[in-house]
Tab-separated table of N, CA and C in Angstrom:
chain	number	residue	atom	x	y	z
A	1	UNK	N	-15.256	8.148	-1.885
A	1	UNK	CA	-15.247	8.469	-0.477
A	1	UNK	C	-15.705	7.248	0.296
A	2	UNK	N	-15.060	7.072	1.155
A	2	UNK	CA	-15.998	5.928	1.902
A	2	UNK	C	-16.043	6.214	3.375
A	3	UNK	N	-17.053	6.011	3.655
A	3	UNK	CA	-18.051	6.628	5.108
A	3	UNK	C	-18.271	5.337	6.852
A	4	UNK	N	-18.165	5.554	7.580
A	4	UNK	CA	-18.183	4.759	8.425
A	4	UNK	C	-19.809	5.456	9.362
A	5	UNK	N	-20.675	4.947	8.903
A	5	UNK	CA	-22.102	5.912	10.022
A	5	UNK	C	-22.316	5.027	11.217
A	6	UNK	N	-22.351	5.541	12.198
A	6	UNK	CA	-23.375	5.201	13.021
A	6	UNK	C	-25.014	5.079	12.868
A	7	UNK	N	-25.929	4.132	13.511
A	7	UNK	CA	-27.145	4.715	13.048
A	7	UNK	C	-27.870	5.361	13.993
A	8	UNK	N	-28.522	6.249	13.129
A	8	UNK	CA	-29.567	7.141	14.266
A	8	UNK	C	-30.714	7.660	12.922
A	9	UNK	N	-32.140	6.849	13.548
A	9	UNK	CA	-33.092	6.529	13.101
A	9	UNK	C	-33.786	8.340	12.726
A	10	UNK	N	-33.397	9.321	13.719
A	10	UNK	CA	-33.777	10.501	13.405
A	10	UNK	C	-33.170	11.227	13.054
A	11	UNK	N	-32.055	10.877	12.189
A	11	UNK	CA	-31.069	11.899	11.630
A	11	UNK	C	-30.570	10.806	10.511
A	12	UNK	N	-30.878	10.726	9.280
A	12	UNK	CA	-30.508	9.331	8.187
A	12	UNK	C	-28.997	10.514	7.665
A	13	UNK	N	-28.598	9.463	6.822
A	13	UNK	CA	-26.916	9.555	6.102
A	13	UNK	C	-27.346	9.921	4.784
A	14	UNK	N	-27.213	10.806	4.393
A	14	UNK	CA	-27.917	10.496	2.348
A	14	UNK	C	-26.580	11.031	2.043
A	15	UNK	N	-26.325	10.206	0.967
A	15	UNK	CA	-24.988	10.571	-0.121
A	15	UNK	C	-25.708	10.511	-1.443
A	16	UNK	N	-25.434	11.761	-2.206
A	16	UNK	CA	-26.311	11.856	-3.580
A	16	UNK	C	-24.591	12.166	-4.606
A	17	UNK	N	-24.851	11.024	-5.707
A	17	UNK	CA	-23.733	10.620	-6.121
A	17	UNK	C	-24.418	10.488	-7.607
A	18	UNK	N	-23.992	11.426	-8.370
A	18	UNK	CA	-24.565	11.145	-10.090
A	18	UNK	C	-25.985	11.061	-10.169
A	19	UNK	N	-26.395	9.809	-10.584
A	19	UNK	CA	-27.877	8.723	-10.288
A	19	UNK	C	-28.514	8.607	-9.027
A	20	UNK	N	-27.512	8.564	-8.552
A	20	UNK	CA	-27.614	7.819	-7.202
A	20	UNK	C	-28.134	8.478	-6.117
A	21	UNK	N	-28.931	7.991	-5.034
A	21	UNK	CA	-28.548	8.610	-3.873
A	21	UNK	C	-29.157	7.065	-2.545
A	22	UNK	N	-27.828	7.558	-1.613
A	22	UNK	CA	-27.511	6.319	-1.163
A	22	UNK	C	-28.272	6.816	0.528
A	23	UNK	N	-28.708	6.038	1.429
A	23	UNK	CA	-28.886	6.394	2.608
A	23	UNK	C	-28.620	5.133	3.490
A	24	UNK	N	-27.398	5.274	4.600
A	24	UNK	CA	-26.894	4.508	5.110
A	24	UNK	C	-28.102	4.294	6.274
A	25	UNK	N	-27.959	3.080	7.195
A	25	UNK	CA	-28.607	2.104	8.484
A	25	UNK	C	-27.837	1.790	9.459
A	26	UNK	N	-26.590	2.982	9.571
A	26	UNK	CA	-25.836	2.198	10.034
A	26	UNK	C	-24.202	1.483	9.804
A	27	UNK	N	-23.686	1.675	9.158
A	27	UNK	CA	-23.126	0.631	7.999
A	27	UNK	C	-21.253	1.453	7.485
A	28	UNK	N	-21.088	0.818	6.946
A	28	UNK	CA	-19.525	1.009	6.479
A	28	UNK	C	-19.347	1.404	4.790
A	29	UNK	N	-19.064	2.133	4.031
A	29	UNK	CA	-19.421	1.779	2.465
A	29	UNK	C	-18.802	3.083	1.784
A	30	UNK	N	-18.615	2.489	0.805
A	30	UNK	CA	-18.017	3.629	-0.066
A	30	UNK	C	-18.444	4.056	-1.653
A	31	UNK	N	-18.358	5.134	-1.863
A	31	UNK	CA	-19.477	5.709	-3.033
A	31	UNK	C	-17.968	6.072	-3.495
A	32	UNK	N	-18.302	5.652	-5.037
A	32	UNK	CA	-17.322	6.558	-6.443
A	32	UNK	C	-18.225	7.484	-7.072
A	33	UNK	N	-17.830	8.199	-7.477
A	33	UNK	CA	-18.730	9.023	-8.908
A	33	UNK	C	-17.736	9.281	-9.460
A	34	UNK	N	-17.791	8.688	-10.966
A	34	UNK	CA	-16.999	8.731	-12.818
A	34	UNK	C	-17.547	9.155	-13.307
A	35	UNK	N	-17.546	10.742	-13.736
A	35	UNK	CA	-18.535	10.455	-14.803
A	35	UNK	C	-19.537	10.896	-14.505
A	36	UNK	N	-20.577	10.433	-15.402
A	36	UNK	CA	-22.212	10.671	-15.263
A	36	UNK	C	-22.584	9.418	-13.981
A	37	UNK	N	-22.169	8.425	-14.338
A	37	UNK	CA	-22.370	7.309	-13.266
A	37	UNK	C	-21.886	7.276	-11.957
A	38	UNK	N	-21.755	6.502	-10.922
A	38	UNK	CA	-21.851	6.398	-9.593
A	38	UNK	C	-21.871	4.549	-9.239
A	39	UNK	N	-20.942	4.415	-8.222
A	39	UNK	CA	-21.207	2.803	-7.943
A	39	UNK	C	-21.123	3.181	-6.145
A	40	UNK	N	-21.382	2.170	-5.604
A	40	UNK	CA	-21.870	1.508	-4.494
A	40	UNK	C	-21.130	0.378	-4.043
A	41	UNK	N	-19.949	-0.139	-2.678
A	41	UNK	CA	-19.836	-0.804	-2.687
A	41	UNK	C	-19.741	-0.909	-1.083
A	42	UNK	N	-20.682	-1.818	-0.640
A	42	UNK	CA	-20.823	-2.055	1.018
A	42	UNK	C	-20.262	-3.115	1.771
A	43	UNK	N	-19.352	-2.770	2.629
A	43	UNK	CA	-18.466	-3.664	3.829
A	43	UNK	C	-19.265	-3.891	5.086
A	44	UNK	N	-20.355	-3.260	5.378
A	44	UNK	CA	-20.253	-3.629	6.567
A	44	UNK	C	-22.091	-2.803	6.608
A	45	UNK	N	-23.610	-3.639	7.292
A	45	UNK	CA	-24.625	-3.153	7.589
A	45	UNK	C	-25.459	-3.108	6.422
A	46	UNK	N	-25.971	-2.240	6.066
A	46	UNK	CA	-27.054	-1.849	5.438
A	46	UNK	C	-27.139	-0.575	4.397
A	47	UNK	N	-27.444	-0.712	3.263
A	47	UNK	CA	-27.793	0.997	2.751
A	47	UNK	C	-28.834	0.334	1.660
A	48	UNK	N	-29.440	1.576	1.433
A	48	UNK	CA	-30.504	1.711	0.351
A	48	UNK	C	-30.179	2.590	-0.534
A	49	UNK	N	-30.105	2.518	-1.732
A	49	UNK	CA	-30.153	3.281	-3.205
A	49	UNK	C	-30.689	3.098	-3.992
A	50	UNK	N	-31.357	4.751	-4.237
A	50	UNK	CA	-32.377	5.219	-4.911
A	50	UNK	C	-31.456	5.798	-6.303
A	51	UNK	N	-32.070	5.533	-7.557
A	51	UNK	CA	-31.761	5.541	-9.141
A	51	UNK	C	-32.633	6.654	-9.517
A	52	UNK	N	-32.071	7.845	-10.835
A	52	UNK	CA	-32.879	8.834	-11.240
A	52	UNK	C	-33.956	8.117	-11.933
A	53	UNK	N	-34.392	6.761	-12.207
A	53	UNK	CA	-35.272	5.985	-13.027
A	53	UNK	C	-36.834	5.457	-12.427
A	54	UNK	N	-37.451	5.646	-12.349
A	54	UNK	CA	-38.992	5.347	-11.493
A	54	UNK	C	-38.834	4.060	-11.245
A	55	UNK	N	-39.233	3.749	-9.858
A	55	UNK	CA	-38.690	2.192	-9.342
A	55	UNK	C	-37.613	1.608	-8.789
A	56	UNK	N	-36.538	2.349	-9.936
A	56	UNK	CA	-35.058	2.129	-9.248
A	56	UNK	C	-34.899	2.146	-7.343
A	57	UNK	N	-34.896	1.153	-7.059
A	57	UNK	CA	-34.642	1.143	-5.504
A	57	UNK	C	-33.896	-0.356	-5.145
A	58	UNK	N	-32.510	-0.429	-4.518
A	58	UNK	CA	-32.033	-1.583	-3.951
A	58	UNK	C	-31.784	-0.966	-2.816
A	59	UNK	N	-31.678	-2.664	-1.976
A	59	UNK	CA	-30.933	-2.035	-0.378
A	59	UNK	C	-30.202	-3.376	-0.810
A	60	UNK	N	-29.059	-3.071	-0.605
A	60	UNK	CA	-27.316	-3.859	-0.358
A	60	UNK	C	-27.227	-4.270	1.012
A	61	UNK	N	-26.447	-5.806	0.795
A	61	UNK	CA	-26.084	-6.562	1.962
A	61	UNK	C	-24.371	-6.446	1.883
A	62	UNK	N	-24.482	-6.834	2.699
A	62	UNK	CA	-22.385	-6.685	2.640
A	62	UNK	C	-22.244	-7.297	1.699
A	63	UNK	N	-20.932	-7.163	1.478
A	63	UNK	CA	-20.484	-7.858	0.132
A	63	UNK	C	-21.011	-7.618	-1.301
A	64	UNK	N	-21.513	-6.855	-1.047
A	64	UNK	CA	-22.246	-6.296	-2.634
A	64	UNK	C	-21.984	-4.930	-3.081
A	65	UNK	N	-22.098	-4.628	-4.076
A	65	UNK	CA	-21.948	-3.478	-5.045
A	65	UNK	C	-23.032	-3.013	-5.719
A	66	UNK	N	-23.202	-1.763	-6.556
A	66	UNK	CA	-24.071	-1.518	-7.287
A	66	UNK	C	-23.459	-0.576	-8.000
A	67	UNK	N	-23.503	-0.474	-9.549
A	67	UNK	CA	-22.891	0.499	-10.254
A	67	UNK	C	-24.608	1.399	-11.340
A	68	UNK	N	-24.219	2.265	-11.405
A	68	UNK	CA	-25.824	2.872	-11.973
A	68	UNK	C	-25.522	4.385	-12.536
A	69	UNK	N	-25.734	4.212	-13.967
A	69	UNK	CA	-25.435	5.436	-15.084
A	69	UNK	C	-26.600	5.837	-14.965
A	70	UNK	N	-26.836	7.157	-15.113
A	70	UNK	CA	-27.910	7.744	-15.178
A	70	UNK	C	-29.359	7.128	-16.174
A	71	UNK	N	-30.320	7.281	-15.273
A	71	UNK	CA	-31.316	6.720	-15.894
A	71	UNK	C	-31.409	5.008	-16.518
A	72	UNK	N	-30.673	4.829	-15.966
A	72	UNK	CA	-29.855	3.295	-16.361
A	72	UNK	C	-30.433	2.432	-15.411
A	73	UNK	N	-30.431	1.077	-15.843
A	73	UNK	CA	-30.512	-0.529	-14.772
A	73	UNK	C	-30.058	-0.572	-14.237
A	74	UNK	N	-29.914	-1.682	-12.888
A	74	UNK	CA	-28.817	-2.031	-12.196
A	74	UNK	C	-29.045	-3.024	-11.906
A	75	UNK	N	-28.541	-3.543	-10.864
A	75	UNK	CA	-28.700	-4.807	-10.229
A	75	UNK	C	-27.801	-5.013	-8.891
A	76	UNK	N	-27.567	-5.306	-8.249
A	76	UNK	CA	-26.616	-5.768	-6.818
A	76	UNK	C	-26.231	-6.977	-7.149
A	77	UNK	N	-24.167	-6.737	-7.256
A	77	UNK	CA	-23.452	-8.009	-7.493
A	77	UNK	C	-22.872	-8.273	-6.434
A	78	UNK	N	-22.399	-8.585	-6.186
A	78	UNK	CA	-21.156	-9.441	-5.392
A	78	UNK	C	-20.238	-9.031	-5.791
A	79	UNK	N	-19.213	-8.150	-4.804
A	79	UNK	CA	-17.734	-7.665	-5.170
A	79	UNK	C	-16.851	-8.152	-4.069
A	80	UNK	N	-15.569	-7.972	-4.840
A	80	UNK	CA	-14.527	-7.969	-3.913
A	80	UNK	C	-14.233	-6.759	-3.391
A	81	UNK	N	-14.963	-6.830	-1.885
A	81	UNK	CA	-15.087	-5.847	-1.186
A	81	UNK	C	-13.730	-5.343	-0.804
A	82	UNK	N	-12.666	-5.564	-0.253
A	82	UNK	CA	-11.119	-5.438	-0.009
A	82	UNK	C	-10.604	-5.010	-0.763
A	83	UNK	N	-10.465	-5.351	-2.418
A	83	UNK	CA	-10.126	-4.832	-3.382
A	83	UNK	C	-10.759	-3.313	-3.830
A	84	UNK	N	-11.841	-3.557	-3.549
A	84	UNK	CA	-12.432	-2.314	-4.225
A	84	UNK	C	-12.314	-1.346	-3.359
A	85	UNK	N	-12.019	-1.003	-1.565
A	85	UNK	CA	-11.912	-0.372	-0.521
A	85	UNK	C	-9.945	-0.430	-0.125
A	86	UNK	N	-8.897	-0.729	-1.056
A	86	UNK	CA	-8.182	-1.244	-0.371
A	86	UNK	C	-7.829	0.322	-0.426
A	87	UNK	N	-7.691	1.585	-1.047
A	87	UNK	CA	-7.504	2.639	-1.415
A	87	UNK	C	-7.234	2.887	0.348
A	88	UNK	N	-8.334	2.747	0.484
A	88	UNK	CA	-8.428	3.046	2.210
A	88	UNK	C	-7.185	2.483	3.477
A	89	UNK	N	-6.751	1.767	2.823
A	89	UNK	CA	-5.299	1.346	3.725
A	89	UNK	C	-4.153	1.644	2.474
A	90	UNK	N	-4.097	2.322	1.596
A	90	UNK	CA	-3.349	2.781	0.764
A	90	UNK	C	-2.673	1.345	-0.262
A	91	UNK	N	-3.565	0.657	-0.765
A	91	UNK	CA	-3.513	-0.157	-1.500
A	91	UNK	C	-4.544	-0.426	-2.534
A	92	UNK	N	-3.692	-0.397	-3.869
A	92	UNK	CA	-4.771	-0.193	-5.387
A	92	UNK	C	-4.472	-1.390	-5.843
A	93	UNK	N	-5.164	-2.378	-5.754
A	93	UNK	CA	-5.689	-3.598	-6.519
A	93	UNK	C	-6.152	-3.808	-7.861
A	94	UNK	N	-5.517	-4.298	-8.571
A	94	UNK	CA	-5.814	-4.622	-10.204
A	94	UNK	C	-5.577	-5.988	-10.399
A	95	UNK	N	-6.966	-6.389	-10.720
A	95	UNK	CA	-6.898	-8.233	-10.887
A	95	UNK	C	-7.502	-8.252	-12.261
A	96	UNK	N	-6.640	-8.622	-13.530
A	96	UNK	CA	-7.207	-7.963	-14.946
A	96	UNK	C	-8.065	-7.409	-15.427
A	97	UNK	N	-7.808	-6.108	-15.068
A	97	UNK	CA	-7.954	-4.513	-15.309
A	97	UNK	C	-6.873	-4.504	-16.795
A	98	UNK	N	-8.026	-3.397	-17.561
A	98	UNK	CA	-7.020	-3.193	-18.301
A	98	UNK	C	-6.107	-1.931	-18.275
A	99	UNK	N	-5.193	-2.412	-18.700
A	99	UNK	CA	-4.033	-1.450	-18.848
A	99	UNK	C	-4.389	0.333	-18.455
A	100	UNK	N	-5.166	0.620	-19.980
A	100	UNK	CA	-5.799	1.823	-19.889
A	100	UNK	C	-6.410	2.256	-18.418
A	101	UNK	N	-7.244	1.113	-17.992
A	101	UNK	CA	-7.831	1.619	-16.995
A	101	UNK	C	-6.949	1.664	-15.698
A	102	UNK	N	-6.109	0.460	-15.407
A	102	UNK	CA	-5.162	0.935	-14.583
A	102	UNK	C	-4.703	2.021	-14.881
A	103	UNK	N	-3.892	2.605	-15.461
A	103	UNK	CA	-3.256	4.024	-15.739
A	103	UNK	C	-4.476	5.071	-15.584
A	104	UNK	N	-5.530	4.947	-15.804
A	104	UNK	CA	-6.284	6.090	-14.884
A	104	UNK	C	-6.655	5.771	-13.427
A	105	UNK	N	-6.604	5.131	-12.976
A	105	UNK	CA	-6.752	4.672	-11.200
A	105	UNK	C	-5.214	4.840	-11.054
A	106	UNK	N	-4.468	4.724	-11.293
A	106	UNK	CA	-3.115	5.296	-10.968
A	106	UNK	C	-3.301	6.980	-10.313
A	107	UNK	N	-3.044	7.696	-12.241
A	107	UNK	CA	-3.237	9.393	-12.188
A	107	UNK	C	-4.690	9.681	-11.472
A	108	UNK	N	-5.174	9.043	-10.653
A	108	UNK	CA	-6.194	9.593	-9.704
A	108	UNK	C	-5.394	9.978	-8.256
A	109	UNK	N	-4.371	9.221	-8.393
A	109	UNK	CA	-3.889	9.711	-6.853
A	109	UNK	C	-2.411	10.263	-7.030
A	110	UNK	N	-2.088	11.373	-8.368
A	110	UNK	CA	-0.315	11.510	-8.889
A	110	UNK	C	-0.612	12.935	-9.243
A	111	UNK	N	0.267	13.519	-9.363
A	111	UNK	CA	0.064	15.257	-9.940
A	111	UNK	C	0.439	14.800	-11.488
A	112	UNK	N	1.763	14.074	-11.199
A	112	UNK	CA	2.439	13.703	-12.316
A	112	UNK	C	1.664	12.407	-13.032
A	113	UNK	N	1.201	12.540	-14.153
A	113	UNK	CA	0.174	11.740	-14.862
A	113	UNK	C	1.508	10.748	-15.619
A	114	UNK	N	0.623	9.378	-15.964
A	114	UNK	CA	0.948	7.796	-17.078
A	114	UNK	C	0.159	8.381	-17.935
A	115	UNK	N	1.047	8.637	-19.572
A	115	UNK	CA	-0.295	8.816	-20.420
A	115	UNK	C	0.789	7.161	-20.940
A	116	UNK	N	-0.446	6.677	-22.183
A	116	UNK	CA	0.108	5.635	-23.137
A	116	UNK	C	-0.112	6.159	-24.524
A	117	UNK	N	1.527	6.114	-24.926
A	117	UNK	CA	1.171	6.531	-26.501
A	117	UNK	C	0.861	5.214	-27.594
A	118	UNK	N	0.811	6.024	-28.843
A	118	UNK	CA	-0.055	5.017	-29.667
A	118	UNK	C	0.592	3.601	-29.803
A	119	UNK	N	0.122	2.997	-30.395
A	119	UNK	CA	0.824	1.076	-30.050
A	119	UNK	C	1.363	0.250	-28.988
A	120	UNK	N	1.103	0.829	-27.481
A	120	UNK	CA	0.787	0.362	-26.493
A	120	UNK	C	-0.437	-0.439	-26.249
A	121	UNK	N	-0.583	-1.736	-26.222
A	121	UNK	CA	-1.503	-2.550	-25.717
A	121	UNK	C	-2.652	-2.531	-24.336
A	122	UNK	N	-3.097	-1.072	-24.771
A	122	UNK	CA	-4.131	-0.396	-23.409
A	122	UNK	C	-5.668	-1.556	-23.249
A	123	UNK	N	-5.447	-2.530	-23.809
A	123	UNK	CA	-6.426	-3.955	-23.747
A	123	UNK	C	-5.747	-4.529	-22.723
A	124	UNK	N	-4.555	-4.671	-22.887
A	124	UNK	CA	-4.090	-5.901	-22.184
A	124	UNK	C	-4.017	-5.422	-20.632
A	125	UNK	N	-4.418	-6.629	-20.361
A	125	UNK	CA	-4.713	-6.846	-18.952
A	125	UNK	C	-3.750	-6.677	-17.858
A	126	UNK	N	-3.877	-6.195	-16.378
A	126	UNK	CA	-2.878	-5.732	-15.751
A	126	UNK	C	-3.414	-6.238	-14.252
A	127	UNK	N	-2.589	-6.877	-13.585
A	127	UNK	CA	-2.672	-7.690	-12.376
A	127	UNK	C	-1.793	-6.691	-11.328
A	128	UNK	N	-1.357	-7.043	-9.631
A	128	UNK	CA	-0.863	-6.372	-9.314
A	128	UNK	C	-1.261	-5.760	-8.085
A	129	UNK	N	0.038	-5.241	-6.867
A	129	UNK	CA	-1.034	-4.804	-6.027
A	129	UNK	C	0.175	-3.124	-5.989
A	130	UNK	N	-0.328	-2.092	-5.836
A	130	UNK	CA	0.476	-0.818	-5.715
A	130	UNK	C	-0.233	0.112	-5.042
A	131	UNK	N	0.799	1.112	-4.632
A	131	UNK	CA	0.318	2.011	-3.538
A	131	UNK	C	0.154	2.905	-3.898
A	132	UNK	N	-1.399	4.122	-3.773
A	132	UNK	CA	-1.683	5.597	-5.011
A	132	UNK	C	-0.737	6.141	-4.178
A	133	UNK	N	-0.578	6.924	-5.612
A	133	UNK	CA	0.974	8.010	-5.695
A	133	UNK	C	2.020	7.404	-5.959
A	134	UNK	N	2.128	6.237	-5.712
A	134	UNK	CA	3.401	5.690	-6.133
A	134	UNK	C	3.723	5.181	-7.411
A	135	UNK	N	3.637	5.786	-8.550
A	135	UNK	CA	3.584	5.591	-9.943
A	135	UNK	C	5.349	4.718	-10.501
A	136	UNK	N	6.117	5.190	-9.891
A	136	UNK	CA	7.169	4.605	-10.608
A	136	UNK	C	7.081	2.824	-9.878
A	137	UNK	N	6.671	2.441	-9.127
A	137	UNK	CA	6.070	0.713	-9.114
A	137	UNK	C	5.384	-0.049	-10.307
A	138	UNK	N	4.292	1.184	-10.354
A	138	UNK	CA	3.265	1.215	-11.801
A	138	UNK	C	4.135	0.886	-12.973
A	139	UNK	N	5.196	1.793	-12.837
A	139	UNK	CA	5.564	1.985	-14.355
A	139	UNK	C	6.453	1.044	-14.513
A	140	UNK	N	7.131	0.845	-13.771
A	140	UNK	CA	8.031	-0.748	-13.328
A	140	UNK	C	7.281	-1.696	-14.339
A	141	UNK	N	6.036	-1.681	-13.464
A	141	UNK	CA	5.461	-3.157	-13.657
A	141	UNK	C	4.891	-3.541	-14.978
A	142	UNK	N	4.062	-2.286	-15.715
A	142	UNK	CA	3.501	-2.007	-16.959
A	142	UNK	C	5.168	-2.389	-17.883
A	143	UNK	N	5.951	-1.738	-17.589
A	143	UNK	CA	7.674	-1.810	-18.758
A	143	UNK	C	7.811	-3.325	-18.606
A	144	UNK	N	7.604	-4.017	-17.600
A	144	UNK	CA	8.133	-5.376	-17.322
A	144	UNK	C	7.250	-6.728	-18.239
A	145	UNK	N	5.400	-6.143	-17.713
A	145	UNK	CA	4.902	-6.716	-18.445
A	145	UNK	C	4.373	-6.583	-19.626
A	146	UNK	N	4.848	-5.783	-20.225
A	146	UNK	CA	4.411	-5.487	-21.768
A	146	UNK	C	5.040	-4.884	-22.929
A	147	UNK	N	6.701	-5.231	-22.725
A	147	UNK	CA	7.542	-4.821	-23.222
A	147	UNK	C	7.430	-3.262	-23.960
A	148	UNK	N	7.736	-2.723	-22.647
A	148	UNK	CA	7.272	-1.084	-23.143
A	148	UNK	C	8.543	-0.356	-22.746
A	149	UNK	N	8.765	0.792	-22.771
A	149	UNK	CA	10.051	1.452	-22.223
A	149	UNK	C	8.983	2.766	-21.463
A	150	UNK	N	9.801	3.501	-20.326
A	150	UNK	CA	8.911	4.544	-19.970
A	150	UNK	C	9.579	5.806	-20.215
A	151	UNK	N	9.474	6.486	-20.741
A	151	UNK	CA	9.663	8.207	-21.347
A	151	UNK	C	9.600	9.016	-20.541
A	152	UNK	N	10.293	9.407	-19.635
A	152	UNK	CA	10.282	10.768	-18.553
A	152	UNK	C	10.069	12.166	-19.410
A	153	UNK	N	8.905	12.792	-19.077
A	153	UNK	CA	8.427	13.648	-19.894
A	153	UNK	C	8.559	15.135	-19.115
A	154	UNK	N	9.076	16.617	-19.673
A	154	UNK	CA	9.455	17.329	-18.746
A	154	UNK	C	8.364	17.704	-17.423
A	155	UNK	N	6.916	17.630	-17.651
A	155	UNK	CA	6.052	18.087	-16.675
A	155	UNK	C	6.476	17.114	-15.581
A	156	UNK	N	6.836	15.681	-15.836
A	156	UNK	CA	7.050	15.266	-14.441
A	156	UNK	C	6.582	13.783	-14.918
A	157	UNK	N	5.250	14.060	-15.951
A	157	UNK	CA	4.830	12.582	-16.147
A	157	UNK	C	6.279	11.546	-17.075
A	158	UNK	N	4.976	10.456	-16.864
A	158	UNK	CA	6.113	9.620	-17.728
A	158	UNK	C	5.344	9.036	-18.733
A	159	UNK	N	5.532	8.961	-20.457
A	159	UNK	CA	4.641	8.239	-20.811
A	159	UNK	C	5.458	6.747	-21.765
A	160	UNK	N	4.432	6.103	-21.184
A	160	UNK	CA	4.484	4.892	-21.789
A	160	UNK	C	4.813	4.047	-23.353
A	161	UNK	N	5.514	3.511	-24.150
A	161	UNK	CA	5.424	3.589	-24.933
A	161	UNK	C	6.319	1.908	-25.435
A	162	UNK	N	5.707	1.803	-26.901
A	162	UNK	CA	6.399	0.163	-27.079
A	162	UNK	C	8.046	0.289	-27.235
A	163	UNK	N	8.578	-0.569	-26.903
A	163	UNK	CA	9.841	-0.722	-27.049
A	163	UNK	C	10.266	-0.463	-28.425
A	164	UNK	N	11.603	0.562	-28.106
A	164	UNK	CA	12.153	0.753	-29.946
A	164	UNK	C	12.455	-0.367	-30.316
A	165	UNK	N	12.662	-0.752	-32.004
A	165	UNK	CA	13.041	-2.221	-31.865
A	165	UNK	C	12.075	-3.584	-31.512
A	166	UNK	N	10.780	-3.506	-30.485
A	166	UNK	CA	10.122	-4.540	-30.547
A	166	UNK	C	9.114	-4.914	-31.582
């Protein structure tokens, strides 16, 4: 989700996300939750996040991130803020991502799911810029770069698979 607050000192923003719980200053930013975990990634002002771990406390400057599994470390990196928010102007960014994981940031925004069957190269890395929901770009691009063929499957999905013959 990502949030645009105004600030108002007597009414705070709290987003409680997995681990996490985030309270905006003001600020622009967007929270994931995967999982048991939760990340953090801020465009614009100020936020503070609090960790289920005693101590756990950062406040983020723009341009930074924070990812935090339960009861887990963290730290505040430096992200590519655009990339990681582009969802928000309907653009999914993959700058070697792998495969696997592209194909689940894909089926996050498809009814019709990418599975990859076995001997598909779900390591190999996947570059690229595509629009969620728009899976047959995806599947384009995955057949092109990794000599795969794509399998129209009756539910609708398509799954992935190595070329007969390669």
């Amino acid at each position: 989700a990502f949030f645009d607050v105004a600030h108002d000192a007597n009414r705070p923003f709290l987003v409680t996300a997995g681990p996490m719980e985030v309270r905006a200053v003001g600020t622009r930013f967007d929270v994931r939750h995967d999982g048991p975990g939760a990340s953090v990634v801020l465009a614009q002002g100020q936020v503070r996040v609090r960790g289920d771990a005693p101590n756990a406390a950062w406040t983020l400057s723009p341009g930074q991130g924070l990812v935090l599994q339960p009861g887990g470390k963290a730290h505040p990196e430096r992200v590519d803020v655009a990339s990681l928010t582009g969802w928000t102007n309907n653009v999914i960014t993959f700058q070697d991502v792998k495969l696997i994981d592209a194909v689940a940031e894909m089926n996050r925004y498809a009814r019709s799911k990418i599975t990859l069957a076995p001997g598909v190269p779900s390591q190999a890395k996947m570059n690229g810029l595509f629009s969620p929901g728009e899976q047959r770009e995806f599947v384009d691009a995955a057949v092109a770069s990794f000599n795969l063929e794509a399998v129209h499957k009756p539910d609708g999905g398509v799954e992935l698979r190595p070329r007969s013959g390669a």
